[in-house]
Coordinates of C-alpha atoms and ligand atoms in Angstrom, one line a residue:
X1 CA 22.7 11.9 14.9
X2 CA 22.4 8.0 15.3
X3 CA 24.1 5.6 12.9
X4 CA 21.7 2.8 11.7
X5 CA 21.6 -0.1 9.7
X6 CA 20.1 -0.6 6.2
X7 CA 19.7 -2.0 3.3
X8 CA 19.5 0.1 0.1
X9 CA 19.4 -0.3 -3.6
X10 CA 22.3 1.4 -5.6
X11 CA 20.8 1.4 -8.4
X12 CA 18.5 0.0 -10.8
X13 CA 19.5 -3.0 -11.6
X14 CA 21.9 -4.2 -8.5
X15 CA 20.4 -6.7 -5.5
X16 CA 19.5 -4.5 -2.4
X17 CA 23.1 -4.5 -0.1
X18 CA 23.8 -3.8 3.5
X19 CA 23.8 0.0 4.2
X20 CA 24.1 2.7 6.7
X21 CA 22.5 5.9 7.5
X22 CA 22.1 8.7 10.2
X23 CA 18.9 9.7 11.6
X24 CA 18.3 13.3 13.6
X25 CA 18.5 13.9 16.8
X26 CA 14.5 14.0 18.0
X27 CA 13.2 17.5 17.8
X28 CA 10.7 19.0 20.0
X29 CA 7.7 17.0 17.7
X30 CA 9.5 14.2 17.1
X31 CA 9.6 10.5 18.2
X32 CA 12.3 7.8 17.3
X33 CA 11.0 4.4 16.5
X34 CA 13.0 1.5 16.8
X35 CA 11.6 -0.8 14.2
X36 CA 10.2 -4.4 14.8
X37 CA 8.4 -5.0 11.3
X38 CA 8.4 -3.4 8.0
X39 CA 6.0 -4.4 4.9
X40 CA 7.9 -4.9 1.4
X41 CA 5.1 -2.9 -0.9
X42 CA 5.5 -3.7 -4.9
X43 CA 6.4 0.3 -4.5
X44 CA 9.1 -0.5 -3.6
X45 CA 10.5 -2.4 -6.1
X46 CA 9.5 0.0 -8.6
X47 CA 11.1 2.9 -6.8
X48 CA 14.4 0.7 -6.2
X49 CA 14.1 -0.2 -9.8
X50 CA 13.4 3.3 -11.1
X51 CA 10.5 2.2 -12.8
X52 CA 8.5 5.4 -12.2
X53 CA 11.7 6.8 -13.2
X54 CA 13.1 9.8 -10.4
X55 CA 14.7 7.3 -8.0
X56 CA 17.8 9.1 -6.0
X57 CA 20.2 6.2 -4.9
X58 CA 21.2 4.7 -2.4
X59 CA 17.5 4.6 -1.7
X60 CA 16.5 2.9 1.5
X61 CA 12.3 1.4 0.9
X62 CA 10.0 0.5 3.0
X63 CA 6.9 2.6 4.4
X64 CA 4.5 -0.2 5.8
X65 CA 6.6 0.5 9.2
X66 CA 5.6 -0.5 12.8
X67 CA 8.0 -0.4 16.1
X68 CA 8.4 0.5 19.4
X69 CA 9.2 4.5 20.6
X70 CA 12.3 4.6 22.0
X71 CA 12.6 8.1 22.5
X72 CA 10.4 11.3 22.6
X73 CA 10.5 15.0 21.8
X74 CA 9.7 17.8 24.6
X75 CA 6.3 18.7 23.3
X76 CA 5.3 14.9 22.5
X77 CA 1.9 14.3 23.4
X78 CA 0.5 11.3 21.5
X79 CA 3.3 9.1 22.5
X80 CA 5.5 7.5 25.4
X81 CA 8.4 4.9 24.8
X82 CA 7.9 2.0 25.1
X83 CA 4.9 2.8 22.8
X84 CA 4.1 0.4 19.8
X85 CA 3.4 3.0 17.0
X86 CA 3.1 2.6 13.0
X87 CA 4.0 5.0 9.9
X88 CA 3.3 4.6 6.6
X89 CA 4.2 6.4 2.9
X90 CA 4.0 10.2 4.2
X91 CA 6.5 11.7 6.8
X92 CA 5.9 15.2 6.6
X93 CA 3.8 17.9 4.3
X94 CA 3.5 21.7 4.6
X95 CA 0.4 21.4 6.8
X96 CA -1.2 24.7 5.4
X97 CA -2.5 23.7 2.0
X98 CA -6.1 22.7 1.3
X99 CA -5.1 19.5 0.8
X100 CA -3.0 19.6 4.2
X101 CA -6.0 21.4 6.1
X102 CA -8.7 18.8 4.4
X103 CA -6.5 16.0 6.3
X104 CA -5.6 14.8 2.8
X105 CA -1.9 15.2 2.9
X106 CA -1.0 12.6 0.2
X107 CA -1.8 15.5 -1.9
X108 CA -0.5 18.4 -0.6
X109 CA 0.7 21.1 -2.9
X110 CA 4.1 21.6 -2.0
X111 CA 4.2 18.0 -2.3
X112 CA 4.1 15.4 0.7
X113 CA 7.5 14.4 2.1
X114 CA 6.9 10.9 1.6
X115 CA 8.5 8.3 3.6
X116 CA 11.5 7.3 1.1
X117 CA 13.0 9.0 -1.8
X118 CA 11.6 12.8 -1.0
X119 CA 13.9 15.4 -0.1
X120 CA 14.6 15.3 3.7
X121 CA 14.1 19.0 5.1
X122 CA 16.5 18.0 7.8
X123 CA 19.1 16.3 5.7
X124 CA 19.2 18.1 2.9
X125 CA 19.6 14.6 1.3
X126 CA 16.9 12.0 0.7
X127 CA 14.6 10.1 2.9
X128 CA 15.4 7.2 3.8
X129 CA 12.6 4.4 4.9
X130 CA 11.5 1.5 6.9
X131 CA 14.3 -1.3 5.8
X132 CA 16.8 0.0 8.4
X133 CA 16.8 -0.2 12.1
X134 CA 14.8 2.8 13.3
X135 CA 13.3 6.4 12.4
X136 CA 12.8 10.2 13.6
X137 CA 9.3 11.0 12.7
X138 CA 7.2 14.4 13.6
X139 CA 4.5 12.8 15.7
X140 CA 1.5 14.1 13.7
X141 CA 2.4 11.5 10.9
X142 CA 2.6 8.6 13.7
X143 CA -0.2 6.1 13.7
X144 CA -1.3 4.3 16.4
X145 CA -2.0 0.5 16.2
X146 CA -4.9 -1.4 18.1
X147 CA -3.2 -3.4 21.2
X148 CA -4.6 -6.6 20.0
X149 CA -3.5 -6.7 16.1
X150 CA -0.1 -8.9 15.6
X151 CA 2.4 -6.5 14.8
X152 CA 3.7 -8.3 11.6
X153 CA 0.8 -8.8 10.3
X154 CA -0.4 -5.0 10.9
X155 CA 2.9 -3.6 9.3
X156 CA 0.9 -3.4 5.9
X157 CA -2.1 -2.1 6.9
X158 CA 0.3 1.2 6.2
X159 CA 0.5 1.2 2.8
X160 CA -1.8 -1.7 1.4
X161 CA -4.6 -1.2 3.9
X162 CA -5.3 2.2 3.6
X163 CA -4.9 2.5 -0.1
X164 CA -7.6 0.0 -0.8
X165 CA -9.7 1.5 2.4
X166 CA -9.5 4.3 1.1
X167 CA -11.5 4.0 -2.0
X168 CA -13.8 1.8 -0.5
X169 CA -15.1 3.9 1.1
X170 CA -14.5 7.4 -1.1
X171 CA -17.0 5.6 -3.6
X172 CA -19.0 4.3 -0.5
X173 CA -18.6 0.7 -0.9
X174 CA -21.3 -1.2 1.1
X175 CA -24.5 -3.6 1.4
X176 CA -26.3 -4.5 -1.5
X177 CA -23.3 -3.7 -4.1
X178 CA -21.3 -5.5 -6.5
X179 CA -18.0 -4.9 -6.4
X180 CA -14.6 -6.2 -8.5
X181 CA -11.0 -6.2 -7.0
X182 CA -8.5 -6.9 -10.0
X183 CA -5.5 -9.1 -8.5
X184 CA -4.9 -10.8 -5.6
X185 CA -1.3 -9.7 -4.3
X186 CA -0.6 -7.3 -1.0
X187 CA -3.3 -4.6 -2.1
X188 CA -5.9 -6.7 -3.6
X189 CA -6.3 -9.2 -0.6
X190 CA -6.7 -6.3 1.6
X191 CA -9.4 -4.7 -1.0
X192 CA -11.1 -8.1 -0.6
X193 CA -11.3 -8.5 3.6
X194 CA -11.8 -4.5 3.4
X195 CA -14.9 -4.5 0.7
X196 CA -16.3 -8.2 2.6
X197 CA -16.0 -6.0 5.8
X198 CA -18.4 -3.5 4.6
X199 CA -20.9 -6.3 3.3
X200 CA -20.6 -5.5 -0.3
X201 CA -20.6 -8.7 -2.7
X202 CA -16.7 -9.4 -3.8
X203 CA -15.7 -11.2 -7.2
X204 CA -12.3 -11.7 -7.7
X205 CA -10.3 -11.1 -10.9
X206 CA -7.0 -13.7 -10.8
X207 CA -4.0 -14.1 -13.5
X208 CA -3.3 -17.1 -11.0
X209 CA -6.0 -20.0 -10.8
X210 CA -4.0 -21.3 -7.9
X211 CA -5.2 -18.8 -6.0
X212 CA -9.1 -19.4 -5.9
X213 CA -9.6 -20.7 -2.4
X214 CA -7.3 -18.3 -1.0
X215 CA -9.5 -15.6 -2.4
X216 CA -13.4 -17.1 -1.1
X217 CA -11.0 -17.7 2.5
X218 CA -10.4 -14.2 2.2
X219 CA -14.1 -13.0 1.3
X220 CA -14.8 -13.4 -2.2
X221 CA -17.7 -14.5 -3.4
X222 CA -16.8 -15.6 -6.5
X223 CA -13.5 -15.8 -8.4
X224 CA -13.0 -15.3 -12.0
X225 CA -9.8 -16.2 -13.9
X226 CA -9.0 -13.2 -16.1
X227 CA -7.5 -14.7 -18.7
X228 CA -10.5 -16.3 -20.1
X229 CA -12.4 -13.6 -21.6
X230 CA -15.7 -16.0 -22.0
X231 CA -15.9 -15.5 -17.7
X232 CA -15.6 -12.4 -17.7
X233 CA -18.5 -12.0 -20.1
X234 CA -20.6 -13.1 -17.7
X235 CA -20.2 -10.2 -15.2
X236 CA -20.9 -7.3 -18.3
X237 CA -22.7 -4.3 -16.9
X238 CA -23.2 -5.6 -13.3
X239 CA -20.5 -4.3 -10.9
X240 CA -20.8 -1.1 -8.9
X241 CA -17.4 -0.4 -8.4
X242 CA -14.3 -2.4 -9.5
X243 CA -10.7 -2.2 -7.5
X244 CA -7.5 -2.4 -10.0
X245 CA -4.2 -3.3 -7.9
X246 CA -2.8 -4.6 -10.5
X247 CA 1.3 -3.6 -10.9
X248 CA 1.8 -4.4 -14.4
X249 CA 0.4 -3.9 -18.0
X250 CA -3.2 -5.1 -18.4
X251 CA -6.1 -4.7 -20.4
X252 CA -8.5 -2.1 -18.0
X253 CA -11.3 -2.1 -20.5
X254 CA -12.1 -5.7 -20.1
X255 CA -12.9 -4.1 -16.7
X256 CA -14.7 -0.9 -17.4
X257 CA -17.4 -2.9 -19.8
X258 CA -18.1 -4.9 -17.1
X259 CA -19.5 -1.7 -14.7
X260 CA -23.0 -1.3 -14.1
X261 CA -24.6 2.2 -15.3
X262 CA -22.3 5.2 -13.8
X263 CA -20.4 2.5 -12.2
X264 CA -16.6 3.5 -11.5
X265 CA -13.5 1.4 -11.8
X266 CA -10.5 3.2 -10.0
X267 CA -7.3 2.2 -10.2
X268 CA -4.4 2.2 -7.6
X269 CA -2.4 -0.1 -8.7
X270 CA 0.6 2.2 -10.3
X271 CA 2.2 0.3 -13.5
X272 CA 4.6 2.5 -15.0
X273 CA 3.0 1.6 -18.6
X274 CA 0.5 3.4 -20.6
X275 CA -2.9 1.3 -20.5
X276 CA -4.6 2.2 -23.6
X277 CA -8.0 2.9 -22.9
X278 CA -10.9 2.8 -25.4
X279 CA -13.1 5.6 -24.8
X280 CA -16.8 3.9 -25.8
X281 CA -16.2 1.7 -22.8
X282 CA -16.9 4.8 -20.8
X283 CA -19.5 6.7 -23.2
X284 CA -21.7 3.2 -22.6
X285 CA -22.9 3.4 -19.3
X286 CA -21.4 6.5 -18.5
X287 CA -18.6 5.1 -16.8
X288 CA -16.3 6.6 -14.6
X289 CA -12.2 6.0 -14.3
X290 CA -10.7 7.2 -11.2
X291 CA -7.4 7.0 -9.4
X292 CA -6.6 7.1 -5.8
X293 CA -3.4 7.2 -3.8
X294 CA -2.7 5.9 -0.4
X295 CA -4.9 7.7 2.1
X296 CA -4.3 10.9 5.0
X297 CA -2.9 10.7 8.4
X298 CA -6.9 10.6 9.8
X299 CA -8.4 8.3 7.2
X300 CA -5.4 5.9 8.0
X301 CA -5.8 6.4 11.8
X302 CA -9.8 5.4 11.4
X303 CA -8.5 2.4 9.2
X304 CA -6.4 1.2 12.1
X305 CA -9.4 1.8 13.9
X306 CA -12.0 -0.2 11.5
X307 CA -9.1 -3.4 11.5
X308 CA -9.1 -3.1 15.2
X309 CA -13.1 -3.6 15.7
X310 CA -13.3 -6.1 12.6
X311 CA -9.9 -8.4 13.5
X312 CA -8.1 -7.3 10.1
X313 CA -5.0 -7.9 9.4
X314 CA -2.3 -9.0 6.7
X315 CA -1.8 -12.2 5.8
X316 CA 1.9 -12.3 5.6
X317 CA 5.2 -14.2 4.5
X318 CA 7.6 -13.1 7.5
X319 CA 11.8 -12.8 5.9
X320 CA 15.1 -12.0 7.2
X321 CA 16.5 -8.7 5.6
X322 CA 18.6 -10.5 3.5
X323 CA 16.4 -12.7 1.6
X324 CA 14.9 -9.4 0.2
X325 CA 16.2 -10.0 -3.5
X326 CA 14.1 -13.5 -3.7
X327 CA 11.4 -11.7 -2.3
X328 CA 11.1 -9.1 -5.1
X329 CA 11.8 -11.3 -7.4
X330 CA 8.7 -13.5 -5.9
X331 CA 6.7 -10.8 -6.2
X332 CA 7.1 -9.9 -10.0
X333 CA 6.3 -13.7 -10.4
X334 CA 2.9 -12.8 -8.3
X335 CA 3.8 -15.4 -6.2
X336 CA 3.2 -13.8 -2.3
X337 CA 0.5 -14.9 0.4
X338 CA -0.4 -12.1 0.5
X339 CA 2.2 -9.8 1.3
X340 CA 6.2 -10.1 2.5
X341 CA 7.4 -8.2 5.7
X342 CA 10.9 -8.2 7.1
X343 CA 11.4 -9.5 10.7
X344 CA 14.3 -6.5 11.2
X345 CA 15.6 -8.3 13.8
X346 CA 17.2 -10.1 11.0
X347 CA 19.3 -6.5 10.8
X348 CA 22.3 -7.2 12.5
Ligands
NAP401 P1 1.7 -7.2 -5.6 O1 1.6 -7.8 -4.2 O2 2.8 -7.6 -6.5 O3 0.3 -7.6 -6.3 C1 0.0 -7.2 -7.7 C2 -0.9 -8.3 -8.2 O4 -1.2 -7.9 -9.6 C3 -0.3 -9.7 -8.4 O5 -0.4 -10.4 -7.2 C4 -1.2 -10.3 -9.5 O6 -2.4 -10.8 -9.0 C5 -1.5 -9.0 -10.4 N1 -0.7 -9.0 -11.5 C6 0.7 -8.9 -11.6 N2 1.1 -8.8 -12.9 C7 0.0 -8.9 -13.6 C8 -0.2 -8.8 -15.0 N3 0.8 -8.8 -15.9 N4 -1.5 -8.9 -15.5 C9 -2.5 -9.0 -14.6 N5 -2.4 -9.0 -13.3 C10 -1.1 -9.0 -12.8 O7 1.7 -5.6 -5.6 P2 1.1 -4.6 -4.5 O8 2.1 -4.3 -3.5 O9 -0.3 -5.1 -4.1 O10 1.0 -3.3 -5.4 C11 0.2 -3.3 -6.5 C12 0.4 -2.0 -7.3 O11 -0.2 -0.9 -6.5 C13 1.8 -1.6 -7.6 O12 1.9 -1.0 -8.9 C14 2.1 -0.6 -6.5 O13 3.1 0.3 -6.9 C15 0.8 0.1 -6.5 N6 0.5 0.9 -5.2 C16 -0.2 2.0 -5.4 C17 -0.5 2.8 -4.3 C18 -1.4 4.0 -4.4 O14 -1.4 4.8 -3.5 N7 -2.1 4.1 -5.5 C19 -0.1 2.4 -3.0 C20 0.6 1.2 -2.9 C21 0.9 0.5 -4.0 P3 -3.0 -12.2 -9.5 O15 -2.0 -13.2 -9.3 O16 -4.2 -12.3 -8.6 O17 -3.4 -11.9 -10.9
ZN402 ZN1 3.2 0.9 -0.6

């Protein structure tokens, strides 16, 4: 066992503190990562917060994770320290499931051992995540990261890359399509380079006007201020798909009346309100409401892949551990470009 720094929440209400924790011994499978960067996803804060209610403290966040292997397990073959490698929201699942065998582990039927705040099958305690020095990890839920991506700005391809990938391209976003991404914050500017990458036609749906020429920067073609319900009458029954990142209470059938003919809005971003939905805004049209959550080991490894060939990264707000409190309180104000990640050499 190896003694490492933290930072955890106690509970809901309390600042993140200063923390320690052990980490196993490597098995046979495993690899310990010694970690350089870690994304803060708005998960986070509503785990720490127990906003989707089931939070075990102290919890430890962070799952947009990317570091060097320090050490290796016997029957290790993907990896070598000195190895940059990357892990996101899932850290272990029962491997024999449909779900498992499909490569689709975020829904495995025993349930996925995510990266924080999942029983630890080793620990009989909790998981612990990314805000803390370094991590054991079986190396089947290790990512590898293109050589040429920065690392910081990689870190949340992890959580916010692949869970706006991943819908793009379940619902096979490409040329010649229309397509909405609601909110610009650490998912939705990914969901923007990701649908621009696949040549689909992007409008942007903002609560924040200051944000416009961030948005066409990022490749949006046009940008619509959502408070103003006279814009978004202009885009009624056109888009093929609509993105909803949004992390707080909002009207989604503004959206859904503005999707073409069997046109699908899906939503990942994970309020923990109800959001009343009026069911003629999917009779018209014969609309389509979907969910989607993160993505599997593969799909993330071929999204690594895709930001590798098409130069995509996060646009990012580097911090020291400590000034994690602003940060969430930043981002319930919306105010991030585009994401935070922690520098953890500010873990002392
Ligand atoms: P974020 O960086 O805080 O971005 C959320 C954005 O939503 C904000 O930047 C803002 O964009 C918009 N927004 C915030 N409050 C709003 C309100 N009251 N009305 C309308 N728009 C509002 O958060 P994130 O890290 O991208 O995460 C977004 C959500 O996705 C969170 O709920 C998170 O838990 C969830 N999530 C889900 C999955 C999954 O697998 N499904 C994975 C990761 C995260 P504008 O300023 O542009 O309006
Ligand atoms: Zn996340």
């Amino acid at each position: 066992m190896l003694t490492v720094k933290a930072y955890a929440a106690h509970d809901a209400t309390s600042p993140l503190t200063p923390f320690s924790l052990c980490r196993r011994d490597p098995g046979p499978r495993d690899v310990r990562i010694q970690i350089l960067y870690c994304g803060v996803c708005h998960s986070d804060l509503h785990q720490a917060r127990n906003e989707w209610n089931g939070t075990v403290y102290p919890c430890v966040p962070g799952h947009e994770i990317i570091g060097r292997v320090v050490q290796t397990g016997g029957d290790v073959a993907k990896f070598s320290e000195g190895d940059i490698a990357a892990v996101g929201c899932m850290v272990d699942s029962c491997g024999t499931c449909p779900s498992c065998r499909d490569g689709e582990e975020q829904f495995c039927e025993q349930g996925p051992v995510f990266t924080y705040n999942s029983e630890d099958k080793y620990s009989g305690g909790m998981t612990f995540g990314g805000y803390s020095q370094s991590i054991v990890v079986d190396e089947s839920f290790v990512l590898r990261v293109p050589d040429h991506l920065d690392h910081a700005a990689a870190a949340p391809l992890l959580c916010a890359g692949i869970t706006t990938y991943s819908p793009l391209r379940r619902w096979k976003v490409g040329k010649g399509q229309k397509v909405g991404v609601v909110g610009l914050g650490g998912l939705g500017h990914m969901a923007v380079k990701f649908a621009d990458a696949l040549g689909a036609r992007v409008v942007l749906f903002t609560t924040s006007p200051s944000k416009t020429s961030d948005a066409i920067r990022l490749g949006a073609e046009e940008v619509v201020i959502s408070k103003h319900p006279e814009e978004l009458k202009k885009h009624l029954n056109s888009f093929d798909f609509i993105l909803d990142t949004v992390s707080a209470q909002h009207d989604i059938n503004a959206y859904l009346a503005l999707l073409k003919r069997n046109g699908t809005l899906t939503l990942v971003g994970a309020p923990s309100q109800q959001l009343p939905l009026t069911p003629f805004n999917l009779i018209f049209g014969r609309h389509q409401l979907a969910g989607s959550l993160i993505g599997g080991i593969r799909e993330t490894q071929e999204m690594l892949e895709f930001c590798g060939e098409h130069n995509i990264t996060s646009d990012i707000e580097l911090i020291a551990i400590h000034q994690i409190n602003e940060a969430y309180e930043r981002l319930l104000r919306s105010d991030v470009k585009y994401r935070f990640v922690i520098d953890m050499a500010s873990l002392q």
